[in-house]
Tab-separated table of C-alpha atoms in Angstrom:
chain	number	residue	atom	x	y	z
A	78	UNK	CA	-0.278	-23.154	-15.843
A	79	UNK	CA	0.405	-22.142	-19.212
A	80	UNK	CA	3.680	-20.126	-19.699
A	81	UNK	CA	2.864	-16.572	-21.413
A	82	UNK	CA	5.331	-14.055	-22.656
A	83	UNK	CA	4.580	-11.396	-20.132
A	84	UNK	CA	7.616	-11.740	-18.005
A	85	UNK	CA	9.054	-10.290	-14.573
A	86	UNK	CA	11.489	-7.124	-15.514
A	87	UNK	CA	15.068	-8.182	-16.743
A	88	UNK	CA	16.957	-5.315	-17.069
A	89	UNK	CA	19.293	-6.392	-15.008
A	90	UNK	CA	18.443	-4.277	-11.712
A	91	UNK	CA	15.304	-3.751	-9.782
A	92	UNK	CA	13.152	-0.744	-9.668
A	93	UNK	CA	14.045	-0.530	-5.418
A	94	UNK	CA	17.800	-0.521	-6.120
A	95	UNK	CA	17.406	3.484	-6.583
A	96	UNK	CA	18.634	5.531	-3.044
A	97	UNK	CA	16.884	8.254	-1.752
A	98	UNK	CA	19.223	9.644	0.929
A	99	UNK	CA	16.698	11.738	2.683
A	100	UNK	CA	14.624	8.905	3.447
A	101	UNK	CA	17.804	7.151	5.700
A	102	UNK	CA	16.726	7.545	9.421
A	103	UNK	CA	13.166	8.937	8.086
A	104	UNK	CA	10.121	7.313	10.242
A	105	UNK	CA	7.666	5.244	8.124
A	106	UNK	CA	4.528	3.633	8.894
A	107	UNK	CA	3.121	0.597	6.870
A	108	UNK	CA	-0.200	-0.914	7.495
A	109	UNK	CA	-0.685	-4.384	5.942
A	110	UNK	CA	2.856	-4.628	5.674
A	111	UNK	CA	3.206	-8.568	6.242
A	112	UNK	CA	2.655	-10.297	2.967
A	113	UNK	CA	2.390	-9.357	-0.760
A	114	UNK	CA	2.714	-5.856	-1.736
A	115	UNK	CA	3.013	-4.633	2.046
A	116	UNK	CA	6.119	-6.776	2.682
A	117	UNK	CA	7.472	-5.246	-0.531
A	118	UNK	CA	6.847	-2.064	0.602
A	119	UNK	CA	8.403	-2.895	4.310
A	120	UNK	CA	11.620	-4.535	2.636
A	121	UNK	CA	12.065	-1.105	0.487
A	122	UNK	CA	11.837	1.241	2.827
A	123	UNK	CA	14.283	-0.588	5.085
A	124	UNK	CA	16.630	-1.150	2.501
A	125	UNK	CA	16.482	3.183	2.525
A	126	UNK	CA	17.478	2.888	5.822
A	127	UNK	CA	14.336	4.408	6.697
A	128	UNK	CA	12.880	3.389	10.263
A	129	UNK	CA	9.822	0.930	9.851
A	130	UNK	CA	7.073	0.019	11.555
A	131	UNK	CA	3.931	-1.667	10.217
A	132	UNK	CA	1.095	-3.833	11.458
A	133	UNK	CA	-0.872	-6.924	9.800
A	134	UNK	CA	-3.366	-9.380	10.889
A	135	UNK	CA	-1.498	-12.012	9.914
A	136	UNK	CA	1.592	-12.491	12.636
A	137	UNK	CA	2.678	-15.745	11.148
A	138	UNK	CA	3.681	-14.210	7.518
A	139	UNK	CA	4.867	-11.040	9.211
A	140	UNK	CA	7.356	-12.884	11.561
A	141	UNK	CA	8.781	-14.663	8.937
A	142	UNK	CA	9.517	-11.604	6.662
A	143	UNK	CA	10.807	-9.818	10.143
A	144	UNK	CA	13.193	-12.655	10.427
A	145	UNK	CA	14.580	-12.317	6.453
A	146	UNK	CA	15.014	-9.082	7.025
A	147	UNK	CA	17.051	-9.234	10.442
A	148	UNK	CA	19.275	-11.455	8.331
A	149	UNK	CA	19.178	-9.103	5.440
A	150	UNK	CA	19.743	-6.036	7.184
A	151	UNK	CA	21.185	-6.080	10.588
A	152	UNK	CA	20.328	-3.273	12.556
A	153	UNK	CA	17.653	-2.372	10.777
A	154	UNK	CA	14.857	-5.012	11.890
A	155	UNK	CA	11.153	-2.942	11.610
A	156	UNK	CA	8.659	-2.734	14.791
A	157	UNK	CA	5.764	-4.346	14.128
A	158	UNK	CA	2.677	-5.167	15.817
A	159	UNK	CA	-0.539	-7.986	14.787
A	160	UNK	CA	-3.832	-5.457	14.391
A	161	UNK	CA	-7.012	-5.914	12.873
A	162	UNK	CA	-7.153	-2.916	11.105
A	163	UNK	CA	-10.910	-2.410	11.475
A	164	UNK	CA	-10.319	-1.994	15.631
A	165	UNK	CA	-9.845	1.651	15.359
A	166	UNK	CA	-8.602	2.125	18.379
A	167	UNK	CA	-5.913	-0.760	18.239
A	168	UNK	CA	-4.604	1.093	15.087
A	169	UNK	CA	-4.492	4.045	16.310
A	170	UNK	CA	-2.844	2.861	19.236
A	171	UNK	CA	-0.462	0.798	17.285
A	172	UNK	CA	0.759	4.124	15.591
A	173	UNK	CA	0.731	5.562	18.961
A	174	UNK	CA	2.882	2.793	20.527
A	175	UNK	CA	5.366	2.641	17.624
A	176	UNK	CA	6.052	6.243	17.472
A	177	UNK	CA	6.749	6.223	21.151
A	178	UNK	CA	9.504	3.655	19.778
A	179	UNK	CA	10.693	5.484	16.717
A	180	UNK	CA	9.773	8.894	16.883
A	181	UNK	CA	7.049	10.653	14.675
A	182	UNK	CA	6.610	9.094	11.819
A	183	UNK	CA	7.715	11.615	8.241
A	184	UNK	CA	5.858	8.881	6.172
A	185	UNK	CA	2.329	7.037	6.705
A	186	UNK	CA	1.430	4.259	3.898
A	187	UNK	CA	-1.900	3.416	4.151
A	188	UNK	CA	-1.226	0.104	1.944
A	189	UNK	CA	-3.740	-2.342	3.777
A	190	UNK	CA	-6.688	-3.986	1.870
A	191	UNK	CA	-8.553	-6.951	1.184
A	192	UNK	CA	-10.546	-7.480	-2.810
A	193	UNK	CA	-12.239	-10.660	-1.603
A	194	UNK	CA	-14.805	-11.543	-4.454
A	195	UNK	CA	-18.623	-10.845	-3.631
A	196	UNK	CA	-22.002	-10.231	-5.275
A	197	UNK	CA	-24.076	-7.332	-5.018
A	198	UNK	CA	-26.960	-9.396	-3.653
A	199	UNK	CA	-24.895	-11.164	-1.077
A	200	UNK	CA	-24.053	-8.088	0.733
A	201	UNK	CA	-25.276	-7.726	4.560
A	202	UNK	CA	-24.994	-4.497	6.402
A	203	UNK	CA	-22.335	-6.225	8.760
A	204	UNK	CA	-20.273	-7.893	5.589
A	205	UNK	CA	-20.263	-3.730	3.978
A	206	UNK	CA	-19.041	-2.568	7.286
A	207	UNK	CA	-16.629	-5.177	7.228
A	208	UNK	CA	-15.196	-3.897	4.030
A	209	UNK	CA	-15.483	-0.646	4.450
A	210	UNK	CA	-13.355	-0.980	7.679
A	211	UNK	CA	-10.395	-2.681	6.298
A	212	UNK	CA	-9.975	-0.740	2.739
A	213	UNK	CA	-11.364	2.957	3.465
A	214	UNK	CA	-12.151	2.959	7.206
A	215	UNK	CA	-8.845	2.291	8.661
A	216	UNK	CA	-7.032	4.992	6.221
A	217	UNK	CA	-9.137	7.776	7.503
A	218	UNK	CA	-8.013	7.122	10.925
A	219	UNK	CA	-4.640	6.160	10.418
A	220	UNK	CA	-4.275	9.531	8.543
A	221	UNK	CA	-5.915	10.891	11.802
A	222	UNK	CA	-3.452	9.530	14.114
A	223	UNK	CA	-0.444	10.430	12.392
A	224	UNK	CA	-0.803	14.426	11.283
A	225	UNK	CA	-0.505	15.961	14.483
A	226	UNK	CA	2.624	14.811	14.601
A	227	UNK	CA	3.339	15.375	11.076
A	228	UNK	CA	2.145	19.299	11.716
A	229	UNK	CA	4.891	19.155	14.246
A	230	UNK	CA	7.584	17.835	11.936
A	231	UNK	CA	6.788	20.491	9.356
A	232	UNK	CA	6.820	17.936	6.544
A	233	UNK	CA	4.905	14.511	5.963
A	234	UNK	CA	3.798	12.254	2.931
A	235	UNK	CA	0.871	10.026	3.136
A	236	UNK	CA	0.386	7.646	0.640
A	237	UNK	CA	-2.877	5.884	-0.008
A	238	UNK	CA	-3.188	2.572	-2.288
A	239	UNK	CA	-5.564	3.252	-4.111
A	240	UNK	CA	-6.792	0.393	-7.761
A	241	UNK	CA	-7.508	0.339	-10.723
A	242	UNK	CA	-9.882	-2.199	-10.559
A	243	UNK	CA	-13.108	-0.027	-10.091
A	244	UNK	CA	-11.794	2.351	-13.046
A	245	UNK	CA	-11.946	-0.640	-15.311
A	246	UNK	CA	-15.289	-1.472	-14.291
A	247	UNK	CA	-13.863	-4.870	-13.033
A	248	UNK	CA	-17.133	-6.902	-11.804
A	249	UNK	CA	-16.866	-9.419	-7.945
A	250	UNK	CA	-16.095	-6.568	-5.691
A	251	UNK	CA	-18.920	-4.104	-5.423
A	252	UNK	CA	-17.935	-3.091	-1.733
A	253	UNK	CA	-13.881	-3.341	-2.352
A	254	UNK	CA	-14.919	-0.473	-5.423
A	255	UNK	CA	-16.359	1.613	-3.716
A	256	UNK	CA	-13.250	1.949	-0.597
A	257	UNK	CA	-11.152	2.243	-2.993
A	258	UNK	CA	-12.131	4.585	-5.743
A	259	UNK	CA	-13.065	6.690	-2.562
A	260	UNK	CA	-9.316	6.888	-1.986
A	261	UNK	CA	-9.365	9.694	-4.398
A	262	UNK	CA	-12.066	11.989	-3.052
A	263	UNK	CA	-10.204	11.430	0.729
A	264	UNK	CA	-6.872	12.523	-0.863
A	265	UNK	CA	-8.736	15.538	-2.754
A	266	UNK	CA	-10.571	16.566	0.198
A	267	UNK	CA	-7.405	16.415	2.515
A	268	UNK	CA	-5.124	17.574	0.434
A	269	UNK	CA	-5.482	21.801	0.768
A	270	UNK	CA	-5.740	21.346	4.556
A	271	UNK	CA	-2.741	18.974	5.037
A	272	UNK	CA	-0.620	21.202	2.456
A	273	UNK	CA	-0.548	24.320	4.543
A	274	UNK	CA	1.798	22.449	7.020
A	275	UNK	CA	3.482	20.767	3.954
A	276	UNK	CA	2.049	17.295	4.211
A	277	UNK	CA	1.421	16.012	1.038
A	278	UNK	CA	-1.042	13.076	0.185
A	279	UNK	CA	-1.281	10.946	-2.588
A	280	UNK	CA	-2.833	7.986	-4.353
A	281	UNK	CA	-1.024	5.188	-5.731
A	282	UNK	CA	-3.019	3.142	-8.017
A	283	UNK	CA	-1.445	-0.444	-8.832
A	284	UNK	CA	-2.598	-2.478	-11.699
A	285	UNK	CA	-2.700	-6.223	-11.755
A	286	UNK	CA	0.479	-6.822	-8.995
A	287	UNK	CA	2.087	-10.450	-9.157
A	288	UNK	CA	1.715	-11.014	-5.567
A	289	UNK	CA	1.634	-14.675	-4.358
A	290	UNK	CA	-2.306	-14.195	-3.817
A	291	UNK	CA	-3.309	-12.744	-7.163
A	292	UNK	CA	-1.045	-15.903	-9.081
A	293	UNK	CA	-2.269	-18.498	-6.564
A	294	UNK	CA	-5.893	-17.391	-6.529
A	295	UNK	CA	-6.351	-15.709	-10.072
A	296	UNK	CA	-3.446	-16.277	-12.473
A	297	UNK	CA	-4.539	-18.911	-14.982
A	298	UNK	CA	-3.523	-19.048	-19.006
A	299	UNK	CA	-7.364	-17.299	-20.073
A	300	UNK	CA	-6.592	-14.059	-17.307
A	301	UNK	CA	-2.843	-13.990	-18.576
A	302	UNK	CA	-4.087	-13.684	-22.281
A	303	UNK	CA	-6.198	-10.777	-20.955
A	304	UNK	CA	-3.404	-9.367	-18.900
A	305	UNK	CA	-1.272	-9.061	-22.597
A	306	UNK	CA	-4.187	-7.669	-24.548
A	307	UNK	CA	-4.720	-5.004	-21.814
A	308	UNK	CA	-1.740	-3.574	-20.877
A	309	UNK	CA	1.082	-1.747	-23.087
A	310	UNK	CA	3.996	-3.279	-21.347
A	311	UNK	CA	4.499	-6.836	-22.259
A	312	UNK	CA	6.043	-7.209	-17.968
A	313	UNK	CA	4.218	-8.377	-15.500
A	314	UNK	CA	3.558	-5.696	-12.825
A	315	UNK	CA	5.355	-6.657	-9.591
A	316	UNK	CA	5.323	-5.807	-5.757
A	317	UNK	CA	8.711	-3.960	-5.854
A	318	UNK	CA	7.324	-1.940	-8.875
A	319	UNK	CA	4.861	-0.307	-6.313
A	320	UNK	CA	7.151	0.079	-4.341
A	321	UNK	CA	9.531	1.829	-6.030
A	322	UNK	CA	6.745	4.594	-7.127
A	323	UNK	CA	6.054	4.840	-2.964
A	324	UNK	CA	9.582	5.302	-2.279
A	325	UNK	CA	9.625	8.783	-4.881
A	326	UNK	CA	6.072	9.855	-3.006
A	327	UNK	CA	7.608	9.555	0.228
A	328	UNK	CA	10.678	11.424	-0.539
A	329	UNK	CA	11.950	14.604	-1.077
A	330	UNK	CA	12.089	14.332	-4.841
A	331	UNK	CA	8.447	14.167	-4.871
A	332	UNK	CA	8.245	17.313	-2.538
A	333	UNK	CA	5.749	19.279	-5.248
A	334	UNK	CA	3.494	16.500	-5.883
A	335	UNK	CA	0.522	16.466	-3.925
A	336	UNK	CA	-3.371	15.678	-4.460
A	337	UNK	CA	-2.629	13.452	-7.415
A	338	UNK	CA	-2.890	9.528	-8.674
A	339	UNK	CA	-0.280	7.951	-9.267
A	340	UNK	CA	-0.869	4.758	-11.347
A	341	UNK	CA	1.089	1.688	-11.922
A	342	UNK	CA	-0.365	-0.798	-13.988
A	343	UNK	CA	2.021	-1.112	-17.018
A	344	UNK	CA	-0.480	0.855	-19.325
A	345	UNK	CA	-3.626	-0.725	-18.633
A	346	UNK	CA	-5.807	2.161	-17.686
């Protein structure tokens, strides 16, 4: 792979090492949370000393990050559970199960998703319901699950990750653009509703995000050259960058932003 001059951030710190003391003790849940952007969002939100739980399909990736983080931070190892996200009812008794364990949960992060490539023609019924399920599907329901006890609280933030792919008309995902730019109309059509009882809802958009899938599966020295002619910032937009932005939503310094999109993608859009 040819080396470009979009870089990681070096400015010494990282965008997680801000604290948000009203998040300490705070009950979060994290679906997708095992790999990529979700274990970045897990890792954050424990290092808050927030109280995590999160599910993932994929229990061997998700044990290992459990593990780093028991030796990170002791005492502060997150539930989690393996769930297919497009079972309903096993997400929704996943949330069920780790509240009983936590307590209700102050923060929901509906983070899971899958952009597997696909044509337009190659679409079944079954394959659309398939992606529907994981990337719009299981955020209704998760939301769902999770505000009754939020109503309770007084207080919640619900963050849905939303993309920027469909807003630059990015072609190989038909069904993945349509979940996801409906992210916005869910979050507009929730939000007056949810706000009476001071749950807030939100969309944040990531850009391009450096996960281990997008540079293994996409990254080449052509899409890097596109990656510097599109965006403003010459940096490379990482996992803990999204993260950082869903640690402000879900705390109190965020407590008068609701029914908006937040987008990180380093200027692209």
């Amino acid at each position: 792979m040819q080396a470009s001059s979009a870089q990681p951030h070096d400015s010494g710190s990282s965008p997680g090492d801000a604290l948000y003391p009203d998040l300490r003790s705070r009950r979060v849940f994290i679906t997708g949370g095992g790999s990529g952007i979700g274990a970045a969002l897990v890792e954050a939100f424990v290092r808050q000393g927030a109280k995590v739980a999160f599910v993932d399909i994929n229990g061997e990736a998700s044990e290992a990050l459990v593990e780093r983080l028991r030796a990170r931070y002791p005492g502060s190892v997150p539930w989690w559970r393996r769930c297919d996200v497009t079972d309903v009812p096993s997400l929704q008794l996943s949330i069920a199960d780790a509240a009983q364990a936590l307590g209700t949960f102050d923060v929901l992060v509906n983070n899971v998703a899958s952009d597997d490539r696909h044509t337009l023609d190659e679409v079944t019924p079954d394959y659309w319901d398939q992606r529907i399920g994981v990337n719009q599907r299981a955020a209704f329901f998760a939301i769902q699950s999770v505000v009754p006890g939020m109503r309770q609280l007084g207080h919640g933030s619900i963050i849905n990750l939303g993309s920027t792919g469909w807003q630059t008309k990015n072609a190989g995902y038909p069904c993945y653009a349509t979940a996801k730019s409906s992210m916005n109309g869910m979050m507009r059509g929730m939000a007056k509703a949810l706000g009476e009882h001071r749950i807030r809802i939100n969309v944040l958009s990531p850009g391009w995000v450096m996960t281990e899938r997008q540079i293994t599966q996409w990254l080449d020295a052509e899409s890097e050259k596109e990656l510097m002619k599109n965006q403003c910032l010459p940096d490379k937009v990482m996992p803990e960058d999204i993260a950082a932005m869903a640690l402000f939503l879900a705390s109190d310094a965020s407590r008068a932003c609701t029914a908006q999109e937040f987008v990180v993608d380093a200027g692209w859009t």
